[in-house]
Amino acid sequence: MNQIFIHPSEDVSQVAIGNGRGRSGKSDPESLDMIGHSQAMREVYHLVSLVSKSDATVLLLGETGTGKSLIAEAIHKASTRRDKQMVKVNCAAIPANLIESELFGHERGSFTGAFERRIGKFELANKGTLFLDEIGEMTLEMQVKLLRVLQDREIERVGGRNSIKIDVRIIAATNRNLEEEVRAGRFRADLYYRLNVFPIVLPPLRERVEDIKPLTEFFLLCYGRRVGRAITLTSHVIDELTQYSWPGNVRELQHLIERSVLLSSGNTLAHIQLPAVQPEVADRPESFGITLEQIERKHIVKILRRCNGKIAGNGGAAAMLKVPPTTLHSKMKKLGISKVDYLSAQG
């Protein structure tokens, strides 16, 4: 079975598919190395293998930092379109008034500043793959236009009069719960069903803890080479890493290891500075549809229980939350947190 590889000299979003150690056969910052040995990721690879053989539209679902762009590129590189371009569009990064031109292109003079004809992403991706990242951030107005293109398989440049046939494989990705977005009226149901032909859910790092050690060793090798040192971890640090919830997933782990290597002076990392408080993650699937106030309330109650109800002083909830006790009292009052919420579970 094909495996997923990342390019450690760039970000976790760079990927290729292969069966060897990498371009050079060695594990260094300029080579490609395999990640993800857990059962959860093997299931993802299996789905990638299945859908790569078709032209079906794919919807990638997962938290920020789980590697959705990795999987998108993996699907493209294993498909019959691998010799053509994979064009990436971050829907959240393009202003609403420019995204139509970005996707479909425009003719000269079609609007102020359009001094020449521009080819859009759909045309650039013709015969290849178009990766629409952060699709959940697209406006309703733009969703209608995208739906029409997916249905008709043709585009019209902004300011143009002629329809242009396109042959593009669509892969979309989001960290939002699109079913909830549809219910809330923020995402069109017809577009959701058009995109949700073959959904793949990427597991967060906390649900595949067996991958944390090999990923950590991989990043240590990469960043250790950059500073000219072979760096190892103690078993205590490995235990700490596997117990942390990783709200930022693989990307957070990568940046933590990079920072730790730069701050270290020896060849062994006996301690890694993890965040003192692990925040709830608003884009986790189980917290979709929950308000930020509910998430904040749940987190404060959890900290209060951990501190046995102590608010001020050393070991108190205020210190753990890094806020003055008066601020915490005000926040508790605003959120309706009383002693019964955090002392009832103490037994």
Coordinates of C-alpha atoms in Angstrom, one line a residue, residues 60-64 133-137 172-182 282-289:
L60 CA -11.7 16.2 3.8
L61 CA -12.9 16.9 7.4
G62 CA -10.6 17.5 10.4
E63 CA -9.2 20.0 12.9
T64 CA -6.6 22.5 12.0
D133 CA -9.2 24.5 1.3
E134 CA -11.4 26.1 4.1
I135 CA -14.5 25.7 1.9
G136 CA -16.7 26.4 5.0
E137 CA -15.5 30.1 4.9
A172 CA -12.5 20.3 -0.6
A173 CA -11.5 20.6 3.0
T174 CA -12.8 22.3 6.1
N175 CA -12.4 22.3 9.9
R176 CA -16.1 23.1 10.3
N177 CA -19.0 20.8 10.8
L178 CA -20.8 21.5 7.5
E179 CA -23.9 19.7 8.6
E180 CA -24.3 22.1 11.4
E181 CA -23.4 25.0 9.1
V182 CA -26.2 23.8 6.8
A282 CA -13.5 25.2 19.2
D283 CA -13.1 23.3 16.0
R284 CA -13.1 19.8 17.4
P285 CA -16.0 17.7 15.9
E286 CA -17.5 17.0 19.3
S287 CA -17.7 20.8 20.0
F288 CA -19.2 21.9 16.7
G289 CA -22.4 23.8 17.4

